[in-house]
Every structure is written in structure tokens, then in C-alpha cells.
């Protein structure tokens, strides 16, 4: 039996996700007002993510534009069984941002690395807001600090193996194998 | 040591993590196009790692971004069928969704009214009652002008034998929910109430047969939604 306190604590989860999923369904039927609502709810979050990867506002806006256009065009293919709308949109905007920087920005900028960003535990505290985030946070904490940094830098800043090796002054082979082991450890921990 | 080349799961993980070079990324994408298993694995990793994105603070995009997007979506998606494409116009009429049969159409239309269409002078409050990760609400609650609440089942809710669903109202600022009685898992029920106000949360909990013996929810809250004024 679940007491009212627990019920109250769990209520936060109830509103956002089904609303976004329903809006995506409406988009699949061509409803532009629903798409506008998704934009209002998600654009700043997606733009923040893209900006962190591209480091340039114009490129970040391009990534968000392309990702949301893809979401609109593929709304009918969104499968709620495979994850939340939030996770889907994060995926779309990250791939666009990564593609843009891999194709263009770094041609122009050379291999310029972004400003110093550390995997300091403070921003990761935001993960605790959701059940999935809490599980990931717990599993990240089981990793050695260097490996956790690799995972966080790769995901948030979109750094390649080579860029991570340069940033952390580690051999490329070490970076590759540490990341693989960290991902395998995360998988085991999250499946538990 | 085995590498991602012989472990598609780790290759998918590296792809989602974002540490692959451009040509490796494109190779994974090309493979995923033809391999539903790999696509599913990528989706699993996406769901696993996506919470990391919450560590990044939101930044408002430039104001012209919506204008650009609006222009880009001016052409409707190829999958849009004429029947469905005609719907948004129909949604402007509140009578249509009131009359709509239970099912996806009703859900979509109801949500369109709740979230999207701003109707002038509509007296009613509505709430879509949904579980946290469900694709669509299970019940639609509609406040009547006399304060009662009409609750319609939109989708099948699994109720174990010997248990009942119970409807609760939690007005803004209230510490405890008020029981609105047992709710049938299917069909429509008119619930007498004077709590139909904007912001009142409606909850559905799973209770012993006949309803909670304590006057407060004793089982898990399966569904929740907030009464929203249609205006």
C-alpha cells in the first residue's frame, strides 16, 4: 500500500510526459498548434543542449530547427514504448548538433576545444529530478572519476574520442577502452 | 578484448554518447536504416543516457527560430491522410469532441481543445486523466455547469479482480484529496461534486473493492490530471 505522502511525492511525474506524447500524436495528424506547444515547452532546453555542443548560437539554432522539423516529419513514427518524448527530442537535437560541428564548425575552427567544462557533480544533481535520471546518477557514481568525466564530456559537449584524448591528455586507445568499459558498466548497473 | 565492432550494443552506446567521428556516425546510421534491431538498441541507449541532458541549463533560442520553423512545416508531412488533415478544423467546434466516440480520435480532439484551441466563453473545465508514461489519457473529465463532473473512459484500464478505481479531487491548496466515489473502468459516469474549479487535480487510485476504507487513497494513484478552463 502506498501512503498519501508517497502519492504526493510521485505526482510531479504525472503531467509533462503524457502531454508531450499526446502533442506528438497530434503533430502526426498535421496539427501545427500542437507543434507550437511542443516548441514552447522544449525549445529552450533543446537550444541549451545544442549550444553546448556547437558553441555557436547560429549553429545551435540550426540544430534545433532541424531537430524539431525532423520531429514534425517523423511524429507518426514516434514510439512511446521506446522512451519519452523528451529523450527522443534530446536524441534528435544532439545528432543534428554533432553532425553540424563534425561537418562544418570544426573545419573552420580546426580542432579548437570548447572552454573548460568539468564533470563537476553540481550540474549532475539535476538528474535527480526524474526516476530515470536518478538511476543514471546512481550508476555514474559507481564509475571511476576519470571514466565518469569521459562519459559526461562526450555526451554533454559532444567530444570525439580524439578530442577527449587531447582534453584529458590520455592516449587515444585508453580513452576508447575506458569509454567502452564505462558504457558496459552503466548497462549492467541500469539493467539491475 | 572485444570492441564495439563485435558488440552492436556498445557501438549503439558509443553512437548515442556522441564520441564517434563523423564517418563512424554515418556508418552506424546507414546500418541502422536496414537493421531494426540496431535501431531499437539505439533507442534504449538514448533513453538511458538522455537524463544527462538535464545537466545542461536551458537557453532561450533566438526569437526568429519559430518563424523559420513555421515556414519549414508549411508543407504537411507526407503521411497525413486527408481524413486526418481535415481534423484540426473540426476541433474548433466543441460539439465535435463532445460527441466523439471513445478512442484515439476523442483523445486527440480532447487534448487539442485542452491544450491548443483557446475557445472564447466556454464555461467548462476539462482534465485528461493519464498515467505518467502512457501515450494517451485513460479518462476525460468534464465539469458540468452545475458543478458535477462527467468522466468518460477513453481507453481500457486494467483493474485487478477484487479492486476498484476510486476518483479523488484535490483542490488547489488542499492538503488531502476528497473522494468522488468509485469509478467504473469503462463507460461514462456523472459524479456529483462542487470541486470543479481550475487547477483542481483529479486522481484515480486503485482501492479495495467498494473504495478506500479510510477516506484517503490507500492504493497507488494510477492516473492524474488537472482541471483546466477552456477559454
Short mmCIF file of C-alpha atoms in Angstrom, two decimals:
data_model
loop_
_atom_site.label_atom_id
_atom_site.label_comp_id
_atom_site.label_asym_id
_atom_site.label_seq_id
_atom_site.Cartn_x
_atom_site.Cartn_y
_atom_site.Cartn_z
CA UNK A 1 0.00 0.00 0.00
CA UNK A 2 1.17 3.46 -0.80
CA UNK A 3 0.56 6.24 1.69
CA UNK A 4 -0.55 9.69 0.71
CA UNK A 5 2.93 11.15 1.29
CA UNK A 6 4.37 8.85 -1.33
CA UNK A 7 1.48 9.63 -3.65
CA UNK A 8 2.10 13.33 -3.27
CA UNK A 9 5.81 12.95 -3.96
CA UNK A 10 5.09 10.98 -7.12
CA UNK A 11 2.56 13.41 -8.56
CA UNK A 12 5.20 15.61 -10.21
CA UNK A 13 5.78 12.91 -12.81
CA UNK A 14 2.21 12.85 -13.91
CA UNK A 15 1.73 15.87 -16.10
CA UNK A 16 4.55 16.51 -18.58
CA UNK A 17 5.17 13.20 -20.30
CA UNK A 18 1.69 12.16 -21.43
CA UNK A 19 1.01 15.72 -22.54
CA UNK A 20 4.10 15.75 -24.76
CA UNK A 21 3.27 12.29 -26.11
CA UNK A 22 -0.26 13.41 -26.93
CA UNK A 23 1.10 16.52 -28.64
CA UNK A 24 3.38 14.36 -30.78
CA UNK A 25 0.34 12.31 -31.81
CA UNK A 26 -1.42 15.48 -32.86
CA UNK A 27 1.64 16.51 -34.86
CA UNK A 28 1.46 13.18 -36.67
CA UNK A 29 -2.01 14.28 -37.77
CA UNK A 30 -0.75 17.60 -39.05
CA UNK A 31 -1.72 19.80 -36.10
CA UNK A 32 0.57 22.84 -36.19
CA UNK A 33 -0.82 24.31 -32.97
CA UNK A 34 0.30 21.17 -31.14
CA UNK A 35 3.73 21.60 -32.72
CA UNK A 36 3.85 25.19 -31.50
CA UNK A 37 3.11 23.96 -27.99
CA UNK A 38 5.95 21.44 -28.17
CA UNK A 39 8.19 24.28 -29.29
CA UNK A 40 7.14 26.41 -26.33
CA UNK A 41 7.73 23.56 -23.89
CA UNK A 42 11.02 22.24 -25.27
CA UNK A 43 12.87 24.79 -27.42
CA UNK A 44 14.94 26.41 -24.66
CA UNK A 45 16.00 23.06 -23.28
CA UNK A 46 16.99 21.76 -26.73
CA UNK A 47 18.74 25.01 -27.60
CA UNK A 48 20.80 24.81 -24.40
CA UNK A 49 21.90 21.29 -25.34
CA UNK A 50 22.76 22.28 -28.91
CA UNK A 51 24.62 25.40 -27.79
CA UNK A 52 26.81 23.35 -25.50
CA UNK A 53 27.83 21.12 -28.41
CA UNK A 54 28.12 23.68 -31.21
CA UNK A 55 29.38 26.60 -29.08
CA UNK A 56 27.88 28.99 -31.63
CA UNK A 57 24.33 30.41 -31.32
CA UNK A 58 23.69 30.38 -35.07
CA UNK A 59 24.67 26.72 -35.37
CA UNK A 60 22.72 25.81 -32.25
CA UNK A 61 19.58 27.43 -33.67
CA UNK A 62 20.12 25.47 -36.90
CA UNK A 63 20.36 22.24 -34.92
CA UNK A 64 17.14 22.96 -33.01
CA UNK A 65 15.38 23.93 -36.24
CA UNK A 66 16.44 20.73 -37.98
CA UNK A 67 15.65 18.53 -34.99
CA UNK A 68 12.17 19.92 -34.47
CA UNK A 69 11.46 19.74 -38.19
CA UNK A 70 12.51 16.07 -38.08
CA UNK A 71 10.24 15.57 -35.07
CA UNK A 72 7.34 17.11 -37.01
CA UNK A 73 8.02 14.99 -40.08
CA UNK A 74 8.53 11.76 -38.12
CA UNK A 75 5.91 12.28 -35.42
CA UNK A 76 3.93 9.31 -36.71
CA UNK A 77 6.98 7.09 -36.17
CA UNK A 78 7.49 8.11 -32.55
CA UNK A 79 7.11 5.00 -30.43
CA UNK A 80 6.13 5.69 -26.84
CA UNK A 81 7.20 2.19 -25.90
CA UNK A 82 10.81 3.10 -26.57
CA UNK A 83 11.13 6.09 -24.32
CA UNK A 84 9.84 9.53 -23.54
CA UNK A 85 9.32 12.38 -25.95
CA UNK A 86 11.97 14.29 -24.02
CA UNK A 87 14.56 11.58 -24.67
CA UNK A 88 13.58 11.37 -28.34
CA UNK A 89 13.96 15.12 -28.83
CA UNK A 90 17.28 15.15 -26.97
CA UNK A 91 18.47 12.45 -29.37
CA UNK A 92 17.33 14.35 -32.45
CA UNK A 93 18.92 17.65 -31.43
CA UNK A 94 22.18 16.06 -30.33
CA UNK A 95 22.65 14.19 -33.60
CA UNK A 96 21.95 17.33 -35.59
CA UNK A 97 24.33 19.36 -33.44
CA UNK A 98 27.03 16.68 -33.60
CA UNK A 99 26.62 16.38 -37.35
CA UNK A 100 26.84 20.13 -37.80
CA UNK A 101 30.00 20.50 -35.73
CA UNK A 102 31.63 17.45 -37.25
CA UNK A 103 30.87 18.68 -40.76
CA UNK A 104 31.33 22.40 -40.52
CA UNK A 105 32.40 24.13 -37.36
CA UNK A 106 35.50 22.13 -36.72
CA UNK A 107 36.57 22.56 -40.35
CA UNK A 108 36.53 26.25 -39.69
CA UNK A 109 37.79 26.22 -36.15
CA UNK A 110 40.30 23.45 -36.57
CA UNK A 111 40.33 21.25 -33.54
CA UNK A 112 39.60 24.08 -31.14
CA UNK A 113 38.21 22.63 -27.98
CA UNK A 114 35.40 24.24 -26.06
CA UNK A 115 36.14 26.22 -22.95
CA UNK A 116 36.90 24.25 -19.87
CA UNK A 117 33.89 22.30 -18.74
CA UNK A 118 34.19 19.89 -15.91
CA UNK A 119 32.08 16.96 -14.95
CA UNK A 120 31.65 18.57 -11.58
CA UNK A 121 28.91 16.90 -9.57
CA UNK A 122 26.77 20.01 -9.31
CA UNK A 123 25.06 20.01 -12.73
CA UNK A 124 24.63 16.28 -12.43
CA UNK A 125 22.42 16.92 -9.42
CA UNK A 126 19.74 17.95 -11.93
CA UNK A 127 19.49 14.30 -12.91
CA UNK A 128 17.84 13.57 -9.59
CA UNK A 129 14.61 15.23 -10.74
CA UNK A 130 13.37 12.12 -12.55
CA UNK A 131 13.39 8.42 -11.76
CA UNK A 132 15.43 7.60 -14.90
CA UNK A 133 17.86 10.38 -14.11
CA UNK A 134 18.21 9.19 -10.55
CA UNK A 135 19.11 5.70 -11.74
CA UNK A 136 21.68 7.07 -14.18
CA UNK A 137 23.14 9.33 -11.49
CA UNK A 138 23.50 6.40 -9.12
CA UNK A 139 25.20 4.31 -11.81
CA UNK A 140 27.53 7.14 -12.89
CA UNK A 141 28.66 7.40 -9.28
CA UNK A 142 29.83 3.80 -9.38
CA UNK A 143 32.33 4.68 -12.16
CA UNK A 144 35.86 5.85 -11.51
CA UNK A 145 36.04 9.61 -11.67
CA UNK A 146 38.08 9.79 -14.92
CA UNK A 147 35.70 7.44 -16.69
CA UNK A 148 32.68 9.35 -15.47
CA UNK A 149 34.26 12.55 -16.80
CA UNK A 150 34.77 10.91 -20.19
CA UNK A 151 31.11 9.90 -20.38
CA UNK A 152 29.82 13.30 -19.28
CA UNK A 153 32.17 15.27 -21.56
CA UNK A 154 31.33 13.09 -24.54
CA UNK A 155 27.59 13.39 -24.01
CA UNK A 156 27.24 17.00 -22.95
CA UNK A 157 29.99 18.60 -25.02
CA UNK A 158 29.87 16.14 -27.88
CA UNK A 159 33.61 15.46 -27.92
CA UNK A 160 35.02 12.66 -30.10
CA UNK A 161 37.42 10.01 -28.85
CA UNK A 162 40.32 12.06 -30.25
CA UNK A 163 39.11 15.30 -28.70
CA UNK A 164 38.61 13.60 -25.35
CA UNK A 165 42.14 12.17 -25.53
CA UNK A 166 43.55 15.64 -26.21
CA UNK A 167 41.46 17.23 -23.49
CA UNK A 168 42.31 14.75 -20.78
CA UNK A 169 45.87 14.12 -22.03
CA UNK A 170 45.30 10.42 -22.31
CA UNK A 171 46.32 8.02 -25.09
CA UNK A 172 43.56 7.52 -27.68
CA UNK A 173 43.44 3.76 -27.08
CA UNK A 174 42.97 4.32 -23.36
CA UNK A 175 40.09 6.71 -23.97
CA UNK A 176 38.39 4.24 -26.30
CA UNK A 177 38.67 1.28 -23.97
CA UNK A 178 37.73 3.27 -20.86
CA UNK A 179 34.60 4.56 -22.57
CA UNK A 180 33.61 1.07 -23.66
CA UNK A 181 34.13 -0.31 -20.18
CA UNK A 182 32.24 2.60 -18.64
CA UNK A 183 29.31 2.06 -21.03
CA UNK A 184 29.29 -1.68 -20.31
CA UNK A 185 29.32 -0.94 -16.56
CA UNK A 186 26.46 1.55 -16.95
CA UNK A 187 24.47 -1.02 -18.90
CA UNK A 188 24.93 -3.63 -16.18
CA UNK A 189 24.07 -1.14 -13.45
CA UNK A 190 20.98 0.24 -15.23
CA UNK A 191 19.64 -3.22 -16.07
CA UNK A 192 19.85 -4.27 -12.44
CA UNK B 1 39.27 -7.53 -25.76
CA UNK B 2 36.07 -7.28 -27.73
CA UNK B 3 35.35 -3.95 -29.33
CA UNK B 4 32.14 -2.32 -30.45
CA UNK B 5 32.61 -3.82 -33.91
CA UNK B 6 31.60 -7.19 -32.48
CA UNK B 7 29.28 -5.77 -29.83
CA UNK B 8 26.48 -3.91 -31.59
CA UNK B 9 25.11 -2.84 -28.22
CA UNK B 10 28.30 -0.94 -27.33
CA UNK B 11 28.52 0.51 -30.83
CA UNK B 12 24.99 1.85 -30.37
CA UNK B 13 26.02 3.20 -26.97
CA UNK B 14 29.04 5.00 -28.46
CA UNK B 15 26.85 6.41 -31.19
CA UNK B 16 24.36 7.76 -28.66
CA UNK B 17 27.14 9.04 -26.41
CA UNK B 18 28.42 11.08 -29.36
CA UNK B 19 32.11 10.20 -29.26
CA UNK B 20 32.32 8.71 -32.78
CA UNK B 21 33.91 10.53 -35.70
CA UNK B 22 31.63 11.78 -38.47
CA UNK B 23 32.23 8.83 -40.80
CA UNK B 24 31.70 6.31 -37.99
CA UNK B 25 28.45 8.06 -37.06
CA UNK B 26 27.25 7.86 -40.64
CA UNK B 27 28.23 4.19 -40.86
CA UNK B 28 26.10 3.44 -37.78
CA UNK B 29 23.20 5.42 -39.25
CA UNK B 30 23.45 3.55 -42.55
CA UNK B 31 23.47 0.23 -40.70
CA UNK B 32 20.54 1.25 -38.51
CA UNK B 33 18.47 2.14 -41.60
CA UNK B 34 18.46 -1.54 -42.57
CA UNK B 35 18.60 -3.06 -39.09
CA UNK B 36 15.56 -2.62 -36.82
CA UNK B 37 17.41 -4.40 -34.01
CA UNK B 38 20.15 -1.78 -34.05
CA UNK B 39 17.54 0.99 -34.17
CA UNK B 40 15.90 -0.47 -31.08
CA UNK B 41 19.26 -0.72 -29.30
CA UNK B 42 20.00 2.92 -30.13
CA UNK B 43 16.61 3.90 -28.71
CA UNK B 44 17.34 2.00 -25.50
CA UNK B 45 20.65 3.82 -25.06
CA UNK B 46 19.01 7.10 -25.91
CA UNK B 47 16.53 6.57 -23.10
CA UNK B 48 19.33 5.54 -20.74
CA UNK B 49 21.61 8.50 -21.39
CA UNK B 50 19.09 11.25 -22.17
CA UNK B 51 18.76 12.29 -18.49
CA UNK B 52 22.36 13.57 -18.74
CA UNK B 53 20.99 16.37 -20.91
CA UNK B 54 19.20 17.75 -17.86
CA UNK B 55 22.61 18.82 -16.57
CA UNK B 56 22.68 21.48 -19.31
CA UNK B 57 20.85 24.72 -18.45
CA UNK B 58 18.12 25.79 -20.92
CA UNK B 59 18.95 28.78 -23.12
CA UNK B 60 16.22 30.64 -24.99
CA UNK B 61 16.62 30.31 -28.75
CA UNK B 62 16.66 33.41 -30.97
CA UNK B 63 13.11 34.79 -31.44
CA UNK B 64 13.12 34.20 -35.22
CA UNK B 65 13.54 30.44 -34.78
CA UNK B 66 9.80 29.83 -34.51
CA UNK B 67 9.21 31.89 -37.67
CA UNK B 68 11.72 29.72 -39.52
CA UNK B 69 10.16 26.52 -38.23
CA UNK B 70 6.70 27.71 -39.14
CA UNK B 71 7.86 28.25 -42.70
CA UNK B 72 9.53 24.84 -42.75
CA UNK B 73 6.40 22.96 -41.68
CA UNK B 74 4.16 24.80 -44.13
CA UNK B 75 4.21 21.59 -46.17
CA UNK B 76 2.32 18.90 -44.22
CA UNK B 77 4.00 15.56 -43.50
CA UNK B 78 3.68 13.04 -46.32
CA UNK B 79 1.89 10.58 -44.03
CA UNK B 80 -1.01 12.94 -43.42
CA UNK B 81 -4.19 11.42 -44.75
CA UNK B 82 -6.97 13.71 -46.00
CA UNK B 83 -9.34 12.48 -43.25
CA UNK B 84 -6.90 13.33 -40.52
CA UNK B 85 -5.75 16.52 -42.15
CA UNK B 86 -9.30 17.80 -42.00
CA UNK B 87 -9.49 17.30 -38.24
CA UNK B 88 -7.97 20.48 -36.86
CA UNK B 89 -10.79 22.46 -38.40
CA UNK B 90 -13.32 20.13 -36.81
CA UNK B 91 -11.66 20.56 -33.42
CA UNK B 92 -12.66 24.18 -33.40
CA UNK B 93 -16.17 23.00 -32.73
CA UNK B 94 -16.53 21.87 -29.16
CA UNK B 95 -19.60 19.85 -30.08
CA UNK B 96 -17.49 17.56 -32.18
CA UNK B 97 -15.34 16.29 -29.37
CA UNK B 98 -18.24 16.03 -27.01
CA UNK B 99 -19.95 13.79 -29.48
CA UNK B 100 -16.84 11.90 -30.49
CA UNK B 101 -16.71 8.24 -29.65
CA UNK B 102 -14.11 6.90 -27.23
CA UNK B 103 -10.80 6.16 -28.85
CA UNK B 104 -7.82 7.88 -30.30
CA UNK B 105 -9.89 10.44 -32.11
CA UNK B 106 -11.58 11.53 -28.91
CA UNK B 107 -8.30 11.67 -27.06
CA UNK B 108 -6.65 13.72 -29.74
CA UNK B 109 -9.59 16.03 -30.09
CA UNK B 110 -9.98 16.48 -26.35
CA UNK B 111 -6.34 17.31 -25.89
CA UNK B 112 -6.43 19.67 -28.80
CA UNK B 113 -9.19 21.54 -27.06
CA UNK B 114 -7.46 21.49 -23.70
CA UNK B 115 -4.01 22.42 -24.82
CA UNK B 116 -4.29 24.15 -28.09
CA UNK B 117 -7.59 25.68 -29.00
CA UNK B 118 -8.45 28.76 -26.96
CA UNK B 119 -12.21 28.95 -27.12
CA UNK B 120 -13.87 32.16 -26.01
CA UNK B 121 -16.65 31.98 -23.38
CA UNK B 122 -16.59 28.20 -22.92
CA UNK B 123 -17.88 27.59 -19.39
CA UNK B 124 -16.40 24.16 -18.84
CA UNK B 125 -13.31 22.76 -17.20
CA UNK B 126 -11.77 19.58 -18.51
CA UNK B 127 -8.97 17.28 -17.40
CA UNK B 128 -7.27 14.41 -19.18
CA UNK B 129 -6.51 11.69 -16.63
CA UNK B 130 -3.36 9.85 -17.62
CA UNK B 131 -0.69 7.66 -16.07
CA UNK B 132 2.88 9.01 -16.02
CA UNK B 133 4.21 7.21 -19.08
CA UNK B 134 1.06 6.42 -21.01
CA UNK B 135 0.82 7.62 -24.60
CA UNK B 136 -2.69 8.90 -24.05
CA UNK B 137 -5.12 9.63 -21.24
CA UNK B 138 -7.44 6.92 -19.95
CA UNK B 139 -10.31 9.16 -18.87
CA UNK B 140 -11.59 12.55 -19.86
CA UNK B 141 -13.22 14.51 -17.03
CA UNK B 142 -15.51 17.36 -17.99
CA UNK B 143 -17.05 19.72 -15.43
CA UNK B 144 -20.73 20.47 -15.99
CA UNK B 145 -22.27 23.86 -15.36
CA UNK B 146 -23.96 22.52 -12.20
CA UNK B 147 -20.54 21.57 -10.72
CA UNK B 148 -20.82 17.85 -11.34
CA UNK B 149 -18.09 16.11 -13.30
CA UNK B 150 -18.73 13.85 -16.25
CA UNK B 151 -16.00 11.21 -16.53
CA UNK B 152 -15.65 9.23 -19.75
CA UNK B 153 -13.38 6.23 -20.20
CA UNK B 154 -11.24 6.69 -23.32
CA UNK B 155 -9.08 3.60 -23.04
CA UNK B 156 -9.25 0.28 -21.22
CA UNK B 157 -7.81 0.43 -17.70
CA UNK B 158 -6.72 -2.90 -16.23
CA UNK B 159 -8.29 -3.34 -12.82
CA UNK B 160 -7.26 -6.46 -10.91
CA UNK B 161 -10.09 -8.63 -9.54
CA UNK B 162 -11.44 -7.56 -6.19
CA UNK B 163 -10.25 -3.98 -6.67
CA UNK B 164 -11.95 -0.78 -7.74
CA UNK B 165 -10.85 2.53 -9.17
CA UNK B 166 -11.67 5.50 -6.97
CA UNK B 167 -11.81 9.10 -8.13
CA UNK B 168 -10.45 11.89 -5.92
CA UNK B 169 -10.41 15.66 -6.17
CA UNK B 170 -7.56 17.74 -4.76
CA UNK B 171 -8.47 21.42 -4.93
CA UNK B 172 -5.67 23.99 -5.15
CA UNK B 173 -4.12 24.45 -1.72
CA UNK B 174 -5.90 21.45 -0.18
CA UNK B 175 -3.80 19.10 1.92
CA UNK B 176 -5.89 15.99 1.36
CA UNK B 177 -7.94 14.73 -1.55
CA UNK B 178 -11.70 14.35 -1.32
CA UNK B 179 -13.27 11.13 -2.55
CA UNK B 180 -15.64 11.44 -5.52
CA UNK B 181 -16.53 7.79 -5.36
CA UNK B 182 -15.76 4.58 -7.18
CA UNK B 183 -15.23 4.92 -10.91
CA UNK B 184 -16.25 2.25 -13.43
CA UNK B 185 -13.31 1.22 -15.61
CA UNK B 186 -15.39 1.67 -18.76
CA UNK B 187 -18.23 3.87 -19.89
CA UNK B 188 -19.31 7.22 -18.55
CA UNK B 189 -20.19 8.37 -15.07
CA UNK B 190 -21.64 11.63 -13.79
CA UNK B 191 -20.05 12.46 -10.45
CA UNK B 192 -21.81 14.97 -8.21
CA UNK B 193 -19.27 17.48 -6.93
CA UNK B 194 -18.76 21.12 -6.12
CA UNK B 195 -14.98 20.98 -6.57
CA UNK B 196 -14.83 21.57 -10.32
CA UNK B 197 -12.52 24.57 -10.43
CA UNK B 198 -9.47 25.48 -12.47
CA UNK B 199 -6.41 23.82 -11.01
CA UNK B 200 -8.29 21.11 -9.10
CA UNK B 201 -6.36 17.89 -9.53
CA UNK B 202 -8.30 14.74 -10.21
CA UNK B 203 -6.67 11.50 -9.17
CA UNK B 204 -7.64 7.88 -9.72
CA UNK B 205 -6.32 5.36 -7.22
CA UNK B 206 -6.58 1.60 -7.03
CA UNK B 207 -8.56 0.62 -3.94
CA UNK B 208 -10.14 -2.43 -2.38
CA UNK B 209 -13.49 -3.38 -3.86
CA UNK B 210 -16.07 -0.72 -2.97
CA UNK B 211 -13.50 2.02 -2.40
CA UNK B 212 -10.99 3.13 0.19
CA UNK B 213 -11.99 2.12 3.72
CA UNK B 214 -10.12 5.10 5.23
CA UNK B 215 -11.47 8.03 3.22
CA UNK B 216 -7.99 8.66 1.83
CA UNK B 217 -6.19 6.86 -1.02
CA UNK B 218 -4.70 3.63 0.26
CA UNK B 219 -3.52 2.19 -3.06
CA UNK B 220 -1.30 3.63 -5.79
CA UNK B 221 -2.50 6.63 -7.77
CA UNK B 222 -2.74 5.31 -11.30
CA UNK B 223 -3.97 8.38 -13.13
CA UNK B 224 -3.95 12.10 -12.59
CA UNK B 225 -4.88 15.27 -14.41
CA UNK B 226 -5.65 18.90 -13.67
CA UNK B 227 -8.95 20.61 -14.45
CA UNK B 228 -8.21 23.31 -16.97
CA UNK B 229 -10.60 26.02 -18.00
CA UNK B 230 -11.48 26.05 -21.67
CA UNK B 231 -11.13 29.63 -22.77
#
